[in-house]
Structure formats: structure tokens, C-alpha cells
Short mmCIF file of C-alpha atoms in Angstrom, two decimals:
data_model
loop_
_atom_site.label_atom_id
_atom_site.label_comp_id
_atom_site.label_asym_id
_atom_site.label_seq_id
_atom_site.Cartn_x
_atom_site.Cartn_y
_atom_site.Cartn_z
CA UNK A 15 -69.69 6.83 -56.14
CA UNK A 16 -73.24 5.88 -55.54
CA UNK A 17 -74.63 5.80 -59.27
CA UNK A 18 -78.26 6.01 -57.42
CA UNK A 19 -79.24 8.15 -60.83
CA UNK A 20 -79.06 4.54 -62.61
CA UNK A 21 -82.43 2.89 -60.88
CA UNK A 22 -84.07 5.34 -62.69
CA UNK A 23 -82.92 4.24 -66.16
CA UNK A 24 -85.44 2.60 -68.86
CA UNK A 25 -84.42 -1.03 -69.07
CA UNK A 26 -84.89 -1.45 -73.21
CA UNK A 27 -83.31 -3.77 -75.54
CA UNK A 28 -82.55 -1.35 -78.54
CA UNK A 29 -83.19 -2.20 -82.06
CA UNK A 30 -79.59 -3.82 -83.55
CA UNK A 31 -79.04 -2.16 -87.21
CA UNK A 32 -77.07 -3.85 -89.69
CA UNK A 33 -73.27 -3.64 -89.69
CA UNK A 34 -71.71 -0.48 -91.38
CA UNK A 35 -68.47 -1.82 -92.31
CA UNK A 36 -65.89 1.01 -92.96
CA UNK A 37 -63.72 -1.22 -95.20
CA UNK A 38 -63.27 -0.67 -98.97
CA UNK A 39 -63.95 -3.18 -101.82
CA UNK A 40 -66.80 -4.94 -99.95
CA UNK A 41 -70.15 -6.02 -101.24
CA UNK A 42 -72.62 -4.66 -98.68
CA UNK A 43 -76.15 -6.05 -98.85
CA UNK A 44 -77.02 -6.23 -95.47
CA UNK A 45 -79.22 -3.19 -94.56
CA UNK A 46 -81.25 -2.92 -98.00
CA UNK A 47 -79.78 0.09 -99.15
CA UNK A 48 -79.91 1.26 -102.81
CA UNK A 49 -77.01 0.28 -104.74
CA UNK A 50 -77.37 3.31 -107.40
CA UNK A 51 -76.71 7.01 -106.56
CA UNK A 52 -79.64 9.14 -106.28
CA UNK A 53 -80.58 11.28 -108.95
CA UNK A 54 -78.42 14.12 -110.40
CA UNK A 55 -81.35 16.38 -109.07
CA UNK A 56 -79.36 16.12 -105.71
CA UNK A 57 -76.38 17.66 -107.45
CA UNK A 58 -78.37 20.35 -108.81
CA UNK A 59 -79.89 21.05 -105.47
CA UNK A 60 -76.90 21.06 -103.70
CA UNK A 61 -75.21 23.50 -106.39
CA UNK A 62 -78.26 25.96 -106.06
CA UNK A 63 -78.42 25.82 -102.17
CA UNK A 64 -78.10 29.16 -100.51
CA UNK A 65 -75.81 28.47 -97.88
CA UNK A 66 -76.65 31.90 -95.96
CA UNK A 67 -79.76 30.19 -94.93
CA UNK A 68 -77.85 27.90 -92.61
CA UNK A 69 -78.15 30.85 -89.88
CA UNK A 70 -81.83 30.47 -89.61
CA UNK A 71 -83.43 27.57 -88.24
CA UNK A 72 -85.36 25.32 -91.07
CA UNK A 73 -88.98 25.42 -91.75
CA UNK A 74 -90.48 23.54 -89.16
CA UNK A 75 -93.44 22.45 -91.53
CA UNK A 76 -90.88 21.52 -94.82
CA UNK A 77 -93.33 22.90 -96.52
CA UNK A 78 -91.07 22.56 -99.90
CA UNK A 79 -90.83 19.02 -99.54
CA UNK A 80 -94.27 18.60 -97.90
CA UNK A 81 -95.75 20.37 -101.05
CA UNK A 82 -93.52 18.20 -103.46
CA UNK A 83 -94.56 14.73 -101.51
CA UNK A 84 -98.47 15.94 -101.96
CA UNK A 85 -98.14 16.64 -105.61
CA UNK A 86 -96.64 13.26 -106.30
CA UNK A 87 -98.97 11.22 -104.51
CA UNK A 88 -102.01 13.45 -105.27
CA UNK A 89 -103.04 14.46 -101.91
CA UNK A 90 -103.39 17.86 -99.90
CA UNK A 91 -100.42 19.20 -98.18
CA UNK A 92 -102.11 18.86 -94.89
CA UNK A 93 -102.36 15.50 -95.43
CA UNK A 94 -98.55 15.13 -95.53
CA UNK A 95 -95.97 14.66 -92.16
CA UNK A 96 -92.54 14.74 -92.97
CA UNK A 97 -89.86 13.41 -90.52
CA UNK A 98 -86.14 12.60 -90.21
CA UNK A 99 -86.44 8.94 -91.89
CA UNK A 100 -89.40 6.69 -91.67
CA UNK A 101 -88.26 5.38 -88.29
CA UNK A 102 -88.88 9.16 -86.77
CA UNK A 103 -92.31 9.33 -88.47
CA UNK A 104 -93.28 5.64 -87.07
CA UNK A 105 -91.53 6.64 -83.63
CA UNK A 106 -93.66 9.66 -83.64
CA UNK A 107 -96.94 7.96 -84.74
CA UNK A 108 -96.45 5.29 -81.86
CA UNK A 109 -96.09 8.36 -79.27
CA UNK A 110 -99.26 9.89 -80.71
CA UNK A 111 -101.60 7.40 -81.63
CA UNK A 112 -101.02 4.39 -79.11
CA UNK A 113 -101.92 5.98 -75.80
CA UNK A 114 -104.90 3.72 -74.52
CA UNK A 115 -104.34 0.59 -72.47
CA UNK A 116 -105.32 -2.05 -74.74
CA UNK A 117 -102.03 -3.64 -76.86
CA UNK A 118 -100.98 -2.55 -80.18
CA UNK A 119 -101.04 -5.72 -82.65
CA UNK A 120 -97.98 -6.34 -84.92
CA UNK A 121 -96.53 -9.67 -86.49
CA UNK A 122 -94.20 -11.83 -84.63
CA UNK A 123 -91.77 -11.37 -87.29
CA UNK A 124 -91.45 -7.73 -88.90
CA UNK A 125 -89.68 -5.06 -88.74
CA UNK A 126 -88.03 -5.31 -84.90
CA UNK A 127 -88.04 -1.47 -84.22
CA UNK A 128 -92.04 -2.14 -83.34
CA UNK A 129 -91.23 -3.95 -79.94
CA UNK A 130 -88.55 -1.02 -79.38
CA UNK A 131 -90.73 1.45 -79.36
CA UNK A 132 -93.38 -0.31 -77.49
CA UNK A 133 -90.66 -0.72 -74.62
CA UNK A 134 -89.60 3.01 -75.03
CA UNK A 135 -92.99 4.62 -74.70
CA UNK A 136 -94.09 2.02 -72.32
CA UNK A 137 -97.01 0.67 -74.62
CA UNK A 138 -98.42 -2.63 -74.55
CA UNK A 139 -98.24 -4.73 -77.37
CA UNK A 140 -98.81 -8.17 -78.84
CA UNK A 141 -97.26 -9.80 -81.12
CA UNK A 142 -99.39 -12.12 -83.65
CA UNK A 143 -98.12 -15.16 -84.99
CA UNK A 144 -97.87 -15.32 -88.71
CA UNK A 145 -98.68 -18.41 -90.68
CA UNK A 146 -96.35 -21.21 -91.62
CA UNK A 147 -95.50 -19.87 -94.90
CA UNK A 148 -95.14 -16.30 -93.41
CA UNK A 149 -98.02 -14.67 -94.70
CA UNK A 150 -100.77 -12.23 -92.12
CA UNK A 151 -103.88 -13.97 -91.18
CA UNK A 152 -106.31 -10.97 -91.06
CA UNK A 153 -108.44 -12.23 -88.55
CA UNK A 154 -105.90 -12.00 -86.02
CA UNK A 155 -106.16 -8.37 -86.52
CA UNK A 156 -110.14 -7.88 -85.60
CA UNK A 157 -110.06 -8.42 -81.86
CA UNK A 158 -109.60 -5.47 -79.24
CA UNK A 159 -106.29 -3.53 -79.54
CA UNK A 160 -104.91 -0.13 -78.95
CA UNK A 161 -103.56 0.22 -82.42
CA UNK A 162 -102.43 -1.80 -85.60
CA UNK A 163 -98.64 -1.46 -87.45
CA UNK A 164 -98.32 -3.75 -90.33
CA UNK A 165 -95.31 -3.43 -92.72
CA UNK A 166 -96.20 -4.40 -96.14
CA UNK A 167 -94.32 -5.85 -98.05
CA UNK A 168 -93.52 -7.12 -94.75
CA UNK A 169 -89.62 -7.55 -93.62
CA UNK A 170 -87.70 -9.48 -93.40
CA UNK A 171 -89.57 -11.80 -95.08
CA UNK A 172 -90.15 -9.46 -98.73
CA UNK A 173 -94.05 -10.78 -98.63
CA UNK A 174 -96.77 -8.51 -99.11
CA UNK A 175 -100.57 -8.58 -98.61
CA UNK A 176 -103.34 -7.92 -100.72
CA UNK A 177 -104.85 -4.62 -100.63
CA UNK A 178 -108.45 -6.14 -99.74
CA UNK A 179 -106.83 -7.66 -96.81
CA UNK A 180 -105.54 -4.44 -95.50
CA UNK A 181 -108.90 -2.64 -96.09
CA UNK A 182 -110.52 -5.47 -94.23
CA UNK A 183 -108.18 -4.40 -91.36
CA UNK A 184 -108.70 -0.67 -91.64
CA UNK A 185 -112.52 -1.37 -91.70
CA UNK A 186 -112.89 -3.62 -88.96
CA UNK A 187 -110.71 -1.43 -86.56
CA UNK A 188 -112.72 1.90 -86.78
CA UNK A 189 -111.68 3.07 -83.24
CA UNK A 190 -107.93 2.20 -83.56
CA UNK A 191 -105.42 3.99 -86.09
CA UNK A 192 -103.71 1.40 -88.31
CA UNK A 193 -100.51 2.45 -89.65
CA UNK A 194 -99.38 0.57 -92.62
CA UNK A 195 -95.43 0.80 -93.14
CA UNK A 196 -94.68 0.68 -97.05
CA UNK A 197 -90.91 1.18 -97.14
CA UNK A 198 -90.38 -1.32 -99.78
CA UNK A 199 -93.89 -0.92 -101.63
CA UNK A 200 -92.18 0.75 -104.91
CA UNK A 201 -90.64 -2.85 -105.43
CA UNK A 202 -93.94 -4.53 -105.61
CA UNK A 203 -97.26 -5.07 -103.89
CA UNK A 204 -100.56 -2.65 -103.58
CA UNK A 205 -99.92 0.74 -101.71
CA UNK A 206 -102.70 1.52 -99.28
CA UNK A 207 -102.90 5.07 -99.97
CA UNK A 208 -106.38 4.73 -102.00
CA UNK A 209 -107.53 3.91 -98.39
CA UNK A 210 -106.60 7.28 -96.92
CA UNK A 211 -109.35 9.24 -98.60
CA UNK A 212 -112.11 6.33 -97.45
CA UNK A 213 -110.63 6.06 -93.88
CA UNK A 214 -109.88 8.19 -91.16
CA UNK A 215 -107.99 5.94 -89.28
CA UNK A 216 -105.65 4.74 -91.67
CA UNK A 217 -101.94 6.25 -91.53
CA UNK A 218 -99.55 5.00 -94.73
CA UNK A 219 -95.72 5.76 -93.96
CA UNK A 220 -93.07 5.86 -96.81
CA UNK A 221 -89.30 6.40 -96.95
CA UNK A 222 -86.71 8.02 -99.28
CA UNK A 223 -83.99 5.36 -98.18
CA UNK A 224 -85.16 2.58 -100.26
CA UNK A 225 -86.11 3.13 -103.79
CA UNK A 226 -85.12 7.01 -103.57
CA UNK A 227 -81.59 5.92 -102.90
CA UNK A 228 -81.47 8.52 -100.02
CA UNK A 229 -80.81 6.68 -97.02
CA UNK A 230 -77.88 8.97 -95.76
CA UNK A 231 -80.33 12.01 -95.85
CA UNK A 232 -83.04 10.64 -93.79
CA UNK A 233 -86.23 11.49 -95.12
CA UNK A 234 -89.52 9.77 -94.18
CA UNK A 235 -93.17 10.85 -94.67
CA UNK A 236 -96.66 9.83 -93.59
CA UNK A 237 -100.02 10.25 -95.43
CA UNK A 238 -103.49 10.53 -93.95
CA UNK A 239 -106.42 12.44 -93.13
CA UNK A 240 -106.13 16.06 -92.04
CA UNK A 241 -106.81 15.06 -88.42
CA UNK A 242 -104.22 12.38 -88.19
CA UNK A 243 -101.37 14.67 -89.55
CA UNK A 244 -102.72 17.53 -87.51
CA UNK A 245 -102.11 14.92 -84.36
CA UNK A 246 -98.74 14.07 -85.66
CA UNK A 247 -97.74 17.75 -86.02
CA UNK A 248 -98.87 18.76 -82.77
CA UNK A 249 -96.79 16.11 -80.82
CA UNK A 250 -93.67 16.83 -83.14
CA UNK A 251 -94.06 20.67 -82.20
CA UNK A 252 -94.28 19.68 -78.68
CA UNK A 253 -91.01 17.76 -78.91
CA UNK A 254 -88.65 19.33 -81.69
CA UNK A 255 -90.01 21.82 -84.48
CA UNK A 256 -87.04 21.46 -86.63
CA UNK A 257 -86.58 18.07 -87.43
CA UNK A 258 -85.15 18.50 -91.19
CA UNK A 259 -82.40 20.78 -92.10
CA UNK A 260 -82.97 23.41 -95.12
CA UNK A 261 -80.50 21.62 -97.64
CA UNK A 262 -82.45 17.89 -97.12
CA UNK A 263 -85.66 20.05 -97.56
CA UNK A 264 -84.39 21.13 -101.04
CA UNK A 265 -82.84 17.66 -101.63
CA UNK A 266 -85.79 15.86 -101.07
CA UNK A 267 -87.94 17.76 -103.31
CA UNK A 268 -85.28 17.77 -106.19
CA UNK A 269 -85.26 13.95 -106.27
CA UNK A 270 -88.94 13.62 -106.19
CA UNK A 271 -88.93 15.54 -109.28
CA UNK A 272 -86.94 13.16 -111.35
CA UNK A 273 -89.63 10.57 -112.13
CA UNK A 274 -87.71 9.09 -115.07
CA UNK A 275 -84.72 8.21 -113.16
CA UNK A 276 -86.95 7.00 -110.09
CA UNK A 277 -88.72 4.76 -112.82
CA UNK A 278 -85.52 3.54 -114.66
CA UNK A 279 -83.72 2.54 -111.37
CA UNK A 280 -86.80 0.92 -109.46
CA UNK A 281 -87.19 -1.69 -112.41
CA UNK A 282 -83.48 -2.40 -112.49
CA UNK A 283 -83.87 -3.47 -109.04
CA UNK A 284 -86.90 -5.47 -109.78
CA UNK A 285 -85.16 -7.08 -112.73
CA UNK A 286 -81.89 -7.96 -110.96
CA UNK A 287 -84.08 -9.22 -107.94
CA UNK A 288 -86.15 -11.70 -110.27
CA UNK A 289 -82.96 -12.81 -111.56
CA UNK A 290 -81.00 -13.86 -108.59
CA UNK A 291 -84.06 -15.14 -107.15
CA UNK A 292 -84.16 -17.64 -110.15
CA UNK A 293 -80.39 -18.48 -109.50
CA UNK A 294 -80.57 -19.19 -106.17
CA UNK A 295 -83.50 -21.52 -106.49
CA UNK A 296 -81.65 -23.34 -109.28
CA UNK A 297 -78.83 -23.77 -106.25
CA UNK A 298 -81.50 -25.52 -104.19
CA UNK A 299 -82.43 -22.19 -102.08
CA UNK A 300 -86.09 -21.78 -101.38
CA UNK A 301 -86.68 -18.21 -101.86
CA UNK A 302 -89.95 -16.50 -100.50
CA UNK A 303 -91.45 -14.48 -102.99
CA UNK A 304 -90.22 -10.66 -102.88
CA UNK A 305 -91.78 -7.69 -103.28
CA UNK A 306 -88.94 -5.53 -101.61
CA UNK A 307 -85.30 -5.06 -102.79
CA UNK A 308 -84.09 -8.08 -101.07
CA UNK A 309 -84.44 -11.84 -100.65
CA UNK A 310 -85.25 -14.02 -97.94
CA UNK A 311 -83.70 -17.45 -98.36
CA UNK A 312 -82.97 -20.60 -97.07
CA UNK A 313 -81.40 -23.88 -97.69
CA UNK A 314 -82.43 -27.09 -96.24
CA UNK A 315 -79.34 -29.11 -94.90
CA UNK A 316 -77.47 -25.93 -94.44
CA UNK A 317 -76.50 -23.62 -91.54
CA UNK A 318 -77.64 -20.15 -91.94
CA UNK A 319 -75.27 -18.83 -89.63
CA UNK A 320 -72.40 -20.57 -90.96
CA UNK A 321 -73.00 -19.33 -94.56
CA UNK A 322 -73.38 -15.62 -93.12
CA UNK A 323 -69.90 -15.86 -91.63
CA UNK A 324 -68.36 -17.36 -94.90
CA UNK A 325 -69.49 -14.82 -97.17
CA UNK A 326 -68.47 -11.97 -94.44
CA UNK A 327 -65.01 -13.40 -94.72
CA UNK A 328 -65.29 -13.06 -98.51
CA UNK A 329 -66.22 -9.38 -97.88
CA UNK A 330 -69.80 -10.03 -98.52
CA UNK A 331 -72.19 -8.89 -96.29
CA UNK A 332 -75.58 -9.97 -95.81
CA UNK A 333 -78.24 -9.97 -92.88
CA UNK A 334 -78.57 -13.01 -90.36
CA UNK A 335 -81.16 -13.12 -87.59
CA UNK A 336 -80.67 -15.36 -84.64
CA UNK A 337 -84.22 -15.33 -83.66
CA UNK A 338 -87.36 -18.06 -83.56
CA UNK A 339 -88.79 -19.27 -86.87
CA UNK A 340 -85.98 -17.16 -89.10
CA UNK A 341 -82.61 -18.47 -87.67
CA UNK A 342 -82.76 -20.75 -90.88
CA UNK A 343 -82.92 -17.82 -93.13
CA UNK A 344 -80.63 -15.01 -94.46
CA UNK A 345 -81.58 -11.59 -96.08
CA UNK A 346 -80.03 -10.82 -99.29
CA UNK A 347 -80.47 -7.03 -100.27
CA UNK A 348 -80.33 -6.66 -104.39
CA UNK A 349 -77.51 -4.92 -105.25
CA UNK A 350 -75.81 -4.01 -108.82
CA UNK A 351 -75.91 -7.04 -111.61
CA UNK A 352 -71.96 -7.38 -111.25
CA UNK A 353 -72.47 -7.78 -107.17
CA UNK A 354 -74.92 -10.37 -107.68
CA UNK A 355 -73.16 -12.22 -109.77
CA UNK A 356 -70.18 -12.39 -107.58
CA UNK A 357 -72.75 -13.45 -104.72
CA UNK A 358 -74.01 -15.98 -106.87
CA UNK A 359 -70.36 -17.56 -107.50
CA UNK A 360 -69.14 -17.19 -103.99
CA UNK A 361 -72.49 -19.06 -102.75
CA UNK A 362 -71.55 -21.91 -105.47
CA UNK A 363 -68.41 -22.09 -103.62
CA UNK A 364 -69.19 -21.99 -100.10
CA UNK A 365 -72.60 -24.21 -100.38
#
């Protein structure tokens, strides 16, 4: 067999997600999932779901969910685009808005899928170095470019930018679409949503996976001016009209209706994060300021990969990135109080 078709394959380095171990009784803190279940509204939506509707294609505009998002964030429905997780929304945005010859700009230490999409779609990109303290220099994003992507708060560093710095970047790039990836914004930092009504080149992307405890349902959305959202819809309907299934549409809307539960869980995670941060600092760890549901930590004199492996042997999964500038760090998702107490105890024994 010749396998001649192989010469036409794209040569890609795929995104590598955190491990999804199938074993029971582990502490899984490696993929920034919410440790608490979603709102009980999910069960109600499932119980009242008309299964006969599965005979038909879902609403391509996901109107029930789009309307619920619009009401929650006080925007018009035609300013909202929904997709299968924020990865789908971001990938669709790359495909829609980054078609010029100039490079798309994003930090050298950030969500690694940005680089993957650049390779997948043949989009030139340039990675801008974070400062030594892992903060973004806004002046790096004022030159010629084909678009800008900033995760705020950033991952894996957990640090957020001030809104006035984000607005500075948006204002100084009127010819480029600036995407603000706010996957973790509910845990800290300032949202860029107020900029949407002032600038026609900013797109804010959110997810239900973190603060809404819905990683398994895959719901993401973008908010922007009507023209940006219209362009995204054109791309979507040129690729796959039916991206979110009928049940997920109903579940997503139900989750948004339970504000009380959302606030309780969000605040609980923040409290546990801050407690864990102080405990780690007391053990000699350097902990970056976090506006997320995880901590990015290092400890002088220890091998982060060795600690990662030692934790794994104790059925505690955290994230290690064997990459320049961050190979001495571990990213630890915030779990329940009981889980984090166990993590601290085991780290004391290991370190």
C-alpha cells in the first residue's frame, strides 16, 4: 500500500488536554472543573424535556438559550452567539475574523489551543512574551496585527488584566477584532462586557464549564456587536447549522435561571482558593495572585515534575506543563474543602 494520501495531511501539533483518569476515589484537580454539581434546575429541565423532540433537528439558533444569555447579561439576543463549549466559539472566531496576512497576537504563556487553531487554519500568529511577573504589557499589542486574543484572567498563570488596559488595546486596534476569553472571569477580575456597546471590534467569550459546573454539557457563547455576531453565524451556518442538541439548550437556560445557587458556589470556590493559597504560602510556595478557580504555584528548590508525579501516585491529579518559563510550576484546580485539605496534607509529606 502506498498511502499517497498522507502527503496531503496537515502537519499539526494537537492540543493536549489534562488527563481524564477513570479510576474512582481520586482527587482530580488537573482540568479546572467545578468540584460541585450544577444547579438542580438541570434535573428539572431533564424531567420536563419532551423526548419526542429528538426526532427533529434542534433549533439552529438555540433561541431559548440565546435569549436566556441575553437576559442574564443585559444585551440583545442578536449580540449573542452560542457554540459547543467556548473552544467551539473561539475556533469559529479564528476561522471568521483572522483571515488577513498579518499575524494574530497572543501571549507566549496562555491557553495553548490558540496556537493549535493558528496551525489548523493556516493563520499566521506571533506570541508576545509576558513580563517576568507573568503580566501582559499592553504596548505589545499596539503594532500591526491581524487580530488579538487575550485570556483574561489568563491560563495557566491565573492573573487578570485591568479593564482600562484591555480597553487601551481595543481602542488602539480599530481595524482588528480583539477577542477577550473570559472562561474564568466569574472568579475574579473585571469583565470586558461593558466595552461591547462602545466598540465594534471586541468579542467577549464565556463558558458554562467553570463557574456553571457544566463542563460535560459543552456550552460556550460570545457577546459582541450585531455585525460580529452576524459574521460568526454566517461561518457556523456554512459549516454546521445544528451544533447544540435540544436537551442541552434547555439545560443551559435552566442553569442561568438559578442565580442564587450560582453565587453560593462561586463564592465558595473563591473562599477555598484563598484558604489554599495561604496554606501553600505558609509552606514556602510562591503562589501567583489568582482570579480563577485554580492556583499557579512554584517552590524554590523543588522539582515541580517530581512533585506532580508524587501526587499522582497518591491519586491526586494536578497539571504540569513541561514548557519554557513554566516548567517549575504546578497548576492546581480548586476542589472541595475536604479535597484541598487532603492536598495540603499530602504536599506537606512530599515537600
